[in-house]
Each structure stands twice: as C-alpha cells, then as structure tokens.
C-alpha cells in the first residue's frame, strides 16, 4: 500500500502542485519509453507523458511536465482534475448548447490567461478544434496574449474521461512556440492513458557506499557533482534525470542544475528571472516571505522562501541557490502551506547533509 495524491483542485495552470489524500494499491509501470524520449509522468497519474530527452523535466506532485528553456516561457504540463460534487452540479446545469469542456476551459484556463495578460487575449479560431488526447475525445484551444512584455502562446488540449478532466498545456513565447511544435506533436502522439503510474524499481540505481548520515539515504547518482541525502522515510525519484524525493505527505524536494548561457547569470539574477516568471504565471499572486545568505554544500548560497498561488491554490517553497564551478544549483522544497513546517526539520537535515564532491 502506498500513499498517493488525488487532485482536489479544479483550477490550475502549468506549474501547480496538488493535494494527495487517499491510499491505494498502484500497479507497476510496464509501458516502454519511446526512443529518444523520457518519462515526464507524475507519480499516481492515470496517463503517461513522454517528452524528448532534450527537454528538462519539471515534475511536481500531481503535475507532469517539462520545459525547453528555463529562462523563457516554453513549458508543457499535464494534470488530471476529478469532477467533484460542486463542479458536477455546475456542469449538470449547463444548457444543451454549452460544451462541458468549453465551460471548464473558459472558467479555469482562459480566465487564468486573462488574469496574466496585458491587453486583449487573441484566439486562433482555426486551431480551436475537436481532437483526441490519448484516444479520448478532446478539444483543443489556442490563444496568445502579451505577458510580461512578450507575446506568449497558450495551447490547451482537454479531454473528459472517467469523471475527470485531463488538461495538456503548452505555453511558449512566440519564437519558441513554433520552434518546439514538432516536439509537442511527438508528446501528443505518444500520450496514453493507463493504470496509476508507479515507477519501476530498476531504472535508477543509487550508490550504497555514500556514507549517508544516520537515519538518511542517498538520493543522487554517481554521475553528478554532489551527494544528496534524504530521510529514510522519504522516497527518492527513481525514474528521471532529476534527483528528487517525496515525503510521506506528498511534499517534494528536488536538486536541479542550470548551465548559464555564454552571457552568464549570477545567482541573484537566476532567482530574479525565476521570480519574474512566477509572478507572471500566477497573475501576481506570488509573495516572497524571506531572503537571506546561508551556507550550502560548503559554500555561500542564497536562501529564499515564498508562496506561489495559481488557480486559487497556494503552495509554499524554500529554495537554496548556489554557484559551483560553472553551474548554478538549486534545491527546492515544495509543500502545501499546512505541511510546510511539519517537514522543516527533515528539510534542514537534507540541506545540512548536502555536499559537493
């Protein structure tokens, strides 16, 4: 028996996390990853998302996804949203000429785009068509708007299946929208529905001789420049190139490297750019709570705490960013506000145990 998370929020956009609340026996994953692609599927999802290996994974609790360029809008995400009693009542009250998917799109996704946009939101009517998602009937919507001074495109494909809405979203700036479209088409061609996703045990092997601190275990591999330890009760991510671990309550810690461009970027600049994107994608519902210098991996680093609200759901983050050799590394702890402090001691132990080789 494993604790899994069931999404209970019915409005979201791109970088969301979700509330996991029930217990279930999940089936082992048997689907082969397509050649040249990698799994970007969140634990517990009843679908499979695969993305090219050239994309960087961005998987949050309940949200599958990846991005092509961290410094520009170019992200794909998929999430499933069960139709609860309240939403079911709203849908039942629609007249026969109103599409259930259309209603959901306008109330949640289009409303979020309008919240972020400066000026008019333009619809590409020729791209707003009936389609399929993983073989299920679906509807595609394509809009663009000026967001934070850039023309940004929003492509959503929504299917209703098994009393859930499934939302595939691709967001990108004007140039990257066209550039990445072939990759997006490959993602859609390989998208499939399936049993609850439980990663196999054999995909990623962790070293056993890493001298883990008492009560902790290694959650990183030999190919990276660091040692990342987590408490024994946390579950390391075993299915992708992102080293991360999940707490029993669904909270999440990840370590992500970033190679600066030739122009270079400072640790402060890296966070400021990320902060700008979060403010934009949340419709300004972002709040920095704390910022300070700290020690991480034996060197000086910056630590930030903030809350990020999207679609009416608030998540709390602790992020530590450090420059090491030619890379920037960030360790990010993500939790629902009510779970944040409960894991504080574990997260501090994770931070204290982190070392560069």
Short mmCIF file of C-alpha atoms in Angstrom, two decimals:
data_model
loop_
_atom_site.label_atom_id
_atom_site.label_comp_id
_atom_site.label_asym_id
_atom_site.label_seq_id
_atom_site.Cartn_x
_atom_site.Cartn_y
_atom_site.Cartn_z
CA UNK A 1 0.00 0.00 0.00
CA UNK A 2 1.34 3.38 -0.91
CA UNK A 3 0.01 6.81 -0.17
CA UNK A 4 -0.87 8.59 -3.39
CA UNK A 5 -2.25 12.01 -4.06
CA UNK A 6 -5.61 12.71 -5.67
CA UNK A 7 -6.07 16.12 -7.16
CA UNK A 8 -8.86 18.01 -5.43
CA UNK A 9 -8.38 21.39 -7.03
CA UNK A 10 -10.30 22.27 -10.16
CA UNK A 11 -8.40 25.26 -11.49
CA UNK A 12 -4.73 25.16 -12.35
CA UNK A 13 -2.14 26.37 -14.84
CA UNK A 14 1.25 24.91 -15.70
CA UNK A 15 3.35 24.91 -12.52
CA UNK A 16 0.91 23.57 -9.92
CA UNK A 17 1.18 21.02 -7.16
CA UNK A 18 -1.78 19.14 -5.76
CA UNK A 19 -3.26 17.62 -2.61
CA UNK A 20 -2.77 13.87 -2.22
CA UNK A 21 -5.30 12.34 0.10
CA UNK A 22 -6.14 8.65 -0.20
CA UNK A 23 -4.48 5.26 -0.01
CA UNK A 24 -4.42 2.81 -2.90
CA UNK A 25 -2.54 -0.16 -4.33
CA UNK A 26 -0.92 1.07 -7.55
CA UNK A 27 0.07 -1.11 -10.46
CA UNK A 28 3.68 -1.34 -11.62
CA UNK A 29 4.60 0.66 -14.72
CA UNK A 30 5.01 -1.55 -17.78
CA UNK A 31 4.97 0.94 -20.66
CA UNK A 32 8.21 1.25 -22.60
CA UNK A 33 9.56 4.76 -23.04
CA UNK A 34 9.62 5.73 -26.75
CA UNK A 35 13.05 6.04 -28.35
CA UNK A 36 14.59 9.48 -27.89
CA UNK A 37 12.11 10.38 -25.16
CA UNK A 38 11.90 10.25 -21.38
CA UNK A 39 9.06 9.84 -18.94
CA UNK A 40 7.73 13.11 -17.53
CA UNK A 41 4.84 11.46 -15.68
CA UNK A 42 3.99 12.33 -12.08
CA UNK A 43 3.56 9.57 -9.54
CA UNK A 44 -0.04 8.33 -9.35
CA UNK A 45 -1.11 9.75 -12.73
CA UNK A 46 -3.56 7.70 -14.81
CA UNK A 47 -1.83 8.70 -18.05
CA UNK A 48 1.69 8.74 -19.48
CA UNK A 49 3.52 11.84 -20.67
CA UNK A 50 6.77 11.40 -22.58
CA UNK A 51 8.99 14.29 -23.69
CA UNK A 52 12.17 14.44 -25.81
CA UNK A 53 15.41 13.94 -23.91
CA UNK A 54 16.43 17.48 -24.91
CA UNK A 55 13.75 18.84 -22.55
CA UNK A 56 14.30 19.29 -18.79
CA UNK A 57 11.78 17.62 -16.53
CA UNK A 58 9.60 19.69 -14.22
CA UNK A 59 7.53 17.18 -12.27
CA UNK A 60 5.60 18.34 -9.24
CA UNK A 61 3.22 16.34 -7.03
CA UNK A 62 0.25 15.64 -9.28
CA UNK A 63 1.63 17.63 -12.22
CA UNK A 64 3.59 16.02 -15.05
CA UNK A 65 5.73 18.33 -17.12
CA UNK A 66 8.93 19.64 -18.66
CA UNK A 67 10.41 22.83 -20.06
CA UNK A 68 12.56 23.55 -23.07
CA UNK A 69 14.16 26.79 -21.86
CA UNK A 70 14.13 27.78 -18.20
CA UNK A 71 14.73 31.45 -18.97
CA UNK A 72 11.82 31.77 -21.43
CA UNK A 73 8.26 30.52 -21.32
CA UNK A 74 8.43 27.11 -23.01
CA UNK A 75 6.75 24.54 -20.81
CA UNK A 76 4.48 21.54 -21.14
CA UNK A 77 2.32 20.22 -18.32
CA UNK A 78 -0.42 17.64 -17.85
CA UNK A 79 -2.73 17.20 -14.90
CA UNK A 80 -5.98 15.42 -14.15
CA UNK A 81 -8.82 17.07 -12.28
CA UNK A 82 -11.57 14.87 -10.80
CA UNK A 83 -15.08 16.26 -11.18
CA UNK A 84 -16.19 16.83 -7.61
CA UNK A 85 -19.74 17.35 -6.42
CA UNK A 86 -19.65 21.13 -6.84
CA UNK A 87 -18.30 21.02 -10.38
CA UNK A 88 -20.66 18.19 -11.27
CA UNK A 89 -23.61 20.35 -10.20
CA UNK A 90 -22.36 23.25 -12.32
CA UNK A 91 -21.93 21.01 -15.36
CA UNK A 92 -25.35 19.46 -14.93
CA UNK A 93 -26.91 22.93 -15.00
CA UNK A 94 -25.45 23.78 -18.44
CA UNK A 95 -27.87 24.09 -21.33
CA UNK A 96 -27.63 21.59 -24.17
CA UNK A 97 -25.76 24.05 -26.40
CA UNK A 98 -22.93 24.59 -23.91
CA UNK A 99 -19.95 22.24 -24.05
CA UNK A 100 -18.80 20.79 -20.72
CA UNK A 101 -15.16 21.02 -21.83
CA UNK A 102 -15.73 24.54 -23.15
CA UNK A 103 -17.24 25.61 -19.85
CA UNK A 104 -14.30 24.16 -17.93
CA UNK A 105 -11.79 25.81 -20.25
CA UNK A 106 -13.34 29.27 -20.03
CA UNK A 107 -13.86 29.16 -16.28
CA UNK A 108 -10.36 27.98 -15.43
CA UNK A 109 -7.71 28.12 -18.16
CA UNK A 110 -8.92 31.07 -20.22
CA UNK A 111 -9.69 33.01 -17.04
CA UNK A 112 -6.12 32.40 -15.86
CA UNK A 113 -4.70 33.62 -19.17
CA UNK A 114 -6.79 36.79 -18.95
CA UNK A 115 -5.51 37.36 -15.43
CA UNK A 116 -1.90 37.24 -16.65
CA UNK A 117 -2.40 39.15 -19.88
CA UNK A 118 -1.76 42.79 -20.60
CA UNK A 119 -4.40 43.74 -23.12
CA UNK A 120 -6.53 41.53 -25.32
CA UNK A 121 -6.32 37.73 -25.42
CA UNK A 122 -6.39 36.63 -29.06
CA UNK A 123 -7.99 33.33 -30.08
CA UNK A 124 -6.71 31.36 -33.06
CA UNK A 125 -10.11 30.03 -34.11
CA UNK A 126 -8.61 27.78 -36.79
CA UNK A 127 -6.72 25.94 -34.03
CA UNK A 128 -9.69 25.69 -31.65
CA UNK A 129 -10.94 22.34 -32.88
CA UNK A 130 -12.18 18.91 -31.89
CA UNK A 131 -9.29 16.46 -31.47
CA UNK A 132 -8.23 13.48 -29.37
CA UNK A 133 -5.92 13.02 -26.38
CA UNK A 134 -4.63 9.52 -25.83
CA UNK A 135 -7.51 8.21 -27.93
CA UNK A 136 -10.17 10.06 -25.92
CA UNK A 137 -12.34 12.76 -27.47
CA UNK A 138 -10.92 16.16 -26.64
CA UNK A 139 -11.00 19.83 -27.56
CA UNK A 140 -8.00 21.97 -28.50
CA UNK A 141 -7.74 25.71 -27.73
CA UNK A 142 -5.02 28.12 -28.89
CA UNK A 143 -4.74 31.69 -27.62
CA UNK A 144 -2.00 34.27 -27.32
CA UNK A 145 -1.54 37.37 -25.21
CA UNK A 146 1.09 39.88 -24.15
CA UNK A 147 2.51 38.58 -20.87
CA UNK A 148 5.30 40.46 -19.09
CA UNK A 149 6.13 42.31 -22.30
CA UNK A 150 6.32 39.22 -24.53
CA UNK A 151 3.81 37.63 -26.87
CA UNK A 152 3.03 34.28 -25.27
CA UNK A 153 1.06 31.41 -26.77
CA UNK A 154 -1.17 29.04 -24.80
CA UNK A 155 -2.20 25.70 -26.28
CA UNK A 156 -4.58 23.55 -24.22
CA UNK A 157 -5.99 20.15 -25.08
CA UNK A 158 -8.73 18.98 -22.72
CA UNK A 159 -10.37 15.56 -22.53
CA UNK A 160 -13.12 14.34 -20.21
CA UNK A 161 -12.68 10.72 -19.18
CA UNK A 162 -13.61 8.59 -16.15
CA UNK A 163 -15.20 11.53 -14.34
CA UNK A 164 -12.07 13.65 -14.73
CA UNK A 165 -10.84 16.47 -16.92
CA UNK A 166 -7.37 15.87 -18.33
CA UNK A 167 -5.50 19.02 -19.39
CA UNK A 168 -2.43 19.06 -21.64
CA UNK A 169 -0.94 22.58 -21.74
CA UNK A 170 1.89 24.04 -23.79
CA UNK A 171 2.98 27.61 -23.11
CA UNK A 172 5.73 29.38 -25.04
CA UNK A 173 6.93 32.72 -26.29
CA UNK A 174 6.27 33.47 -29.96
CA UNK A 175 9.56 32.14 -31.37
CA UNK A 176 9.67 29.03 -29.18
CA UNK A 177 6.04 28.16 -29.86
CA UNK A 178 6.82 27.41 -33.50
CA UNK A 179 10.29 26.03 -32.78
CA UNK A 180 9.02 23.48 -30.23
CA UNK A 181 5.85 22.44 -32.06
CA UNK A 182 7.35 19.30 -33.61
CA UNK A 183 8.37 18.16 -30.12
CA UNK A 184 4.89 18.92 -28.79
CA UNK A 185 3.33 16.87 -31.58
CA UNK A 186 5.57 13.92 -30.61
CA UNK A 187 4.42 14.27 -27.00
CA UNK A 188 0.79 14.17 -28.10
CA UNK A 189 1.35 11.22 -30.43
CA UNK A 190 2.85 9.20 -27.56
CA UNK A 191 0.44 10.37 -24.85
CA UNK A 192 -1.57 7.46 -23.44
CA UNK A 193 -3.94 6.65 -20.63
CA UNK A 194 -3.11 3.80 -18.25
CA UNK A 195 -3.14 2.48 -14.73
CA UNK A 196 -1.85 4.62 -11.89
CA UNK A 197 1.79 5.33 -12.58
CA UNK A 198 4.20 3.68 -10.19
CA UNK A 199 7.84 3.87 -11.31
CA UNK A 200 9.71 0.60 -11.65
CA UNK A 201 12.47 -0.10 -9.18
CA UNK A 202 15.24 -0.79 -11.67
CA UNK A 203 15.50 2.40 -13.71
CA UNK A 204 17.80 4.34 -11.43
CA UNK A 205 20.36 2.81 -9.08
CA UNK A 206 21.71 4.71 -6.11
CA UNK A 207 25.16 4.00 -4.66
CA UNK A 208 25.22 2.17 -1.35
CA UNK A 209 28.62 3.32 -0.10
CA UNK A 210 27.96 7.06 0.07
CA UNK A 211 28.37 7.26 3.87
CA UNK A 212 24.86 8.53 4.45
CA UNK A 213 24.27 10.32 7.76
CA UNK A 214 22.40 8.34 10.40
CA UNK A 215 18.72 7.99 9.51
CA UNK A 216 19.26 9.13 5.92
CA UNK A 217 19.86 7.56 2.50
CA UNK A 218 21.42 8.65 -0.77
CA UNK A 219 19.05 10.09 -3.40
CA UNK A 220 21.57 11.01 -6.12
CA UNK A 221 23.75 9.07 -8.54
CA UNK A 222 27.45 8.82 -9.23
CA UNK A 223 27.27 10.96 -12.39
CA UNK A 224 26.51 14.23 -10.59
CA UNK A 225 28.84 16.60 -8.76
CA UNK A 226 27.05 16.33 -5.43
CA UNK A 227 25.75 13.97 -2.74
CA UNK A 228 22.06 14.46 -1.95
CA UNK A 229 20.73 12.67 1.12
CA UNK A 230 17.12 12.40 2.36
CA UNK A 231 15.50 10.88 5.46
CA UNK A 232 14.74 7.16 5.35
CA UNK A 233 11.00 7.88 5.30
CA UNK A 234 11.27 9.88 2.04
CA UNK A 235 11.01 8.21 -1.38
CA UNK A 236 13.75 9.09 -3.90
CA UNK A 237 12.72 9.71 -7.50
CA UNK A 238 13.86 6.69 -9.50
CA UNK A 239 12.57 7.41 -12.99
CA UNK A 240 14.19 10.51 -14.43
CA UNK A 241 17.36 12.57 -14.57
CA UNK A 242 16.06 14.94 -11.91
CA UNK A 243 17.22 13.94 -8.44
CA UNK A 244 14.37 14.46 -6.01
CA UNK A 245 12.47 12.83 -3.18
CA UNK A 246 8.92 12.86 -1.84
CA UNK A 247 7.86 12.98 1.80
CA UNK A 248 5.07 10.73 3.13
CA UNK A 249 2.64 13.68 2.95
CA UNK A 250 3.49 14.41 -0.70
CA UNK A 251 5.86 17.32 -0.09
CA UNK A 252 8.76 17.40 -2.50
CA UNK A 253 12.49 18.25 -2.59
CA UNK A 254 14.49 18.42 -5.81
CA UNK A 255 18.01 19.40 -6.89
CA UNK A 256 18.25 20.96 -10.35
CA UNK A 257 21.44 22.20 -12.11
CA UNK A 258 21.47 25.07 -14.57
CA UNK A 259 24.25 25.87 -17.01
CA UNK A 260 24.31 29.65 -17.57
CA UNK A 261 24.39 30.99 -21.10
CA UNK A 262 27.54 32.49 -22.59
CA UNK A 263 26.48 35.89 -21.28
CA UNK A 264 26.49 34.47 -17.78
CA UNK A 265 23.99 34.97 -14.98
CA UNK A 266 24.50 35.47 -11.25
CA UNK A 267 22.77 33.53 -8.52
CA UNK A 268 20.72 36.63 -7.73
CA UNK A 269 19.88 37.09 -11.41
CA UNK A 270 18.84 33.47 -11.74
CA UNK A 271 16.33 33.79 -8.91
CA UNK A 272 15.07 37.18 -10.07
CA UNK A 273 14.31 35.76 -13.51
CA UNK A 274 12.55 32.77 -11.96
CA UNK A 275 10.64 35.11 -9.67
CA UNK A 276 9.52 37.21 -12.64
CA UNK A 277 8.14 34.09 -14.34
CA UNK A 278 6.32 33.01 -11.18
CA UNK A 279 4.75 36.43 -10.74
CA UNK A 280 3.59 36.31 -14.32
CA UNK A 281 2.20 32.78 -14.35
CA UNK A 282 0.39 33.30 -11.04
CA UNK A 283 -1.28 36.52 -12.11
CA UNK A 284 0.81 38.38 -9.49
CA UNK A 285 -0.38 36.04 -6.70
CA UNK A 286 3.20 35.50 -5.58
CA UNK A 287 4.72 36.57 -2.28
CA UNK A 288 8.34 36.47 -1.19
CA UNK A 289 8.49 35.66 2.53
CA UNK A 290 12.21 35.64 3.26
CA UNK A 291 15.61 36.01 1.64
CA UNK A 292 18.99 35.53 3.28
CA UNK A 293 22.53 34.31 2.80
CA UNK A 294 23.29 30.81 4.02
CA UNK A 295 25.84 28.02 3.77
CA UNK A 296 25.11 25.12 1.45
CA UNK A 297 27.40 22.36 0.24
CA UNK A 298 30.31 24.07 1.99
CA UNK A 299 29.89 27.38 0.17
CA UNK A 300 27.94 30.62 0.35
CA UNK A 301 24.43 30.47 -1.06
CA UNK A 302 21.16 32.39 -1.12
CA UNK A 303 18.03 31.04 0.52
CA UNK A 304 14.51 32.17 -0.39
CA UNK A 305 11.10 31.32 0.98
CA UNK A 306 7.98 32.27 -0.93
CA UNK A 307 4.36 31.44 -1.61
CA UNK A 308 3.10 30.92 -5.12
CA UNK A 309 -0.64 30.87 -5.89
CA UNK A 310 -2.08 29.60 -9.13
CA UNK A 311 -5.71 28.85 -9.85
CA UNK A 312 -6.63 29.73 -6.29
CA UNK A 313 -4.25 27.15 -4.75
CA UNK A 314 -1.29 28.30 -2.65
CA UNK A 315 1.99 26.41 -2.33
CA UNK A 316 4.95 27.28 -0.16
CA UNK A 317 8.57 26.93 -1.20
CA UNK A 318 12.04 27.02 0.30
CA UNK A 319 14.77 27.38 -2.31
CA UNK A 320 18.54 27.46 -1.93
CA UNK A 321 20.64 28.59 -4.90
CA UNK A 322 24.41 28.30 -5.17
CA UNK A 323 27.04 28.69 -7.86
CA UNK A 324 29.54 25.83 -8.05
CA UNK A 325 32.22 25.65 -10.72
CA UNK A 326 30.43 26.64 -13.95
CA UNK A 327 26.94 25.64 -12.82
CA UNK A 328 24.12 27.05 -10.75
CA UNK A 329 22.36 24.54 -8.50
CA UNK A 330 19.03 24.99 -6.80
CA UNK A 331 17.49 22.83 -4.11
CA UNK A 332 13.76 23.44 -3.85
CA UNK A 333 11.35 22.24 -1.18
CA UNK A 334 7.67 22.42 -2.20
CA UNK A 335 4.70 21.81 0.11
CA UNK A 336 1.16 22.81 0.80
CA UNK A 337 1.22 25.50 3.50
CA UNK A 338 -0.27 23.19 6.14
CA UNK A 339 2.53 20.66 5.56
CA UNK A 340 5.43 23.07 5.21
CA UNK A 341 6.55 23.39 8.84
CA UNK A 342 5.90 19.73 9.61
CA UNK A 343 8.79 18.82 7.30
CA UNK A 344 11.05 21.70 8.33
CA UNK A 345 13.40 19.51 10.43
CA UNK A 346 13.72 16.97 7.62
CA UNK A 347 14.46 19.67 5.07
CA UNK A 348 17.08 21.28 7.29
CA UNK A 349 18.71 17.86 7.66
CA UNK A 350 18.69 17.46 3.87
CA UNK A 351 20.32 20.88 3.46
CA UNK A 352 22.94 20.18 6.14
CA UNK A 353 23.88 16.82 4.62
CA UNK A 354 24.23 18.10 1.04
CA UNK A 355 27.86 18.17 -0.16
CA UNK A 356 29.71 18.68 -3.41
CA UNK A 357 32.22 16.00 -4.36
#
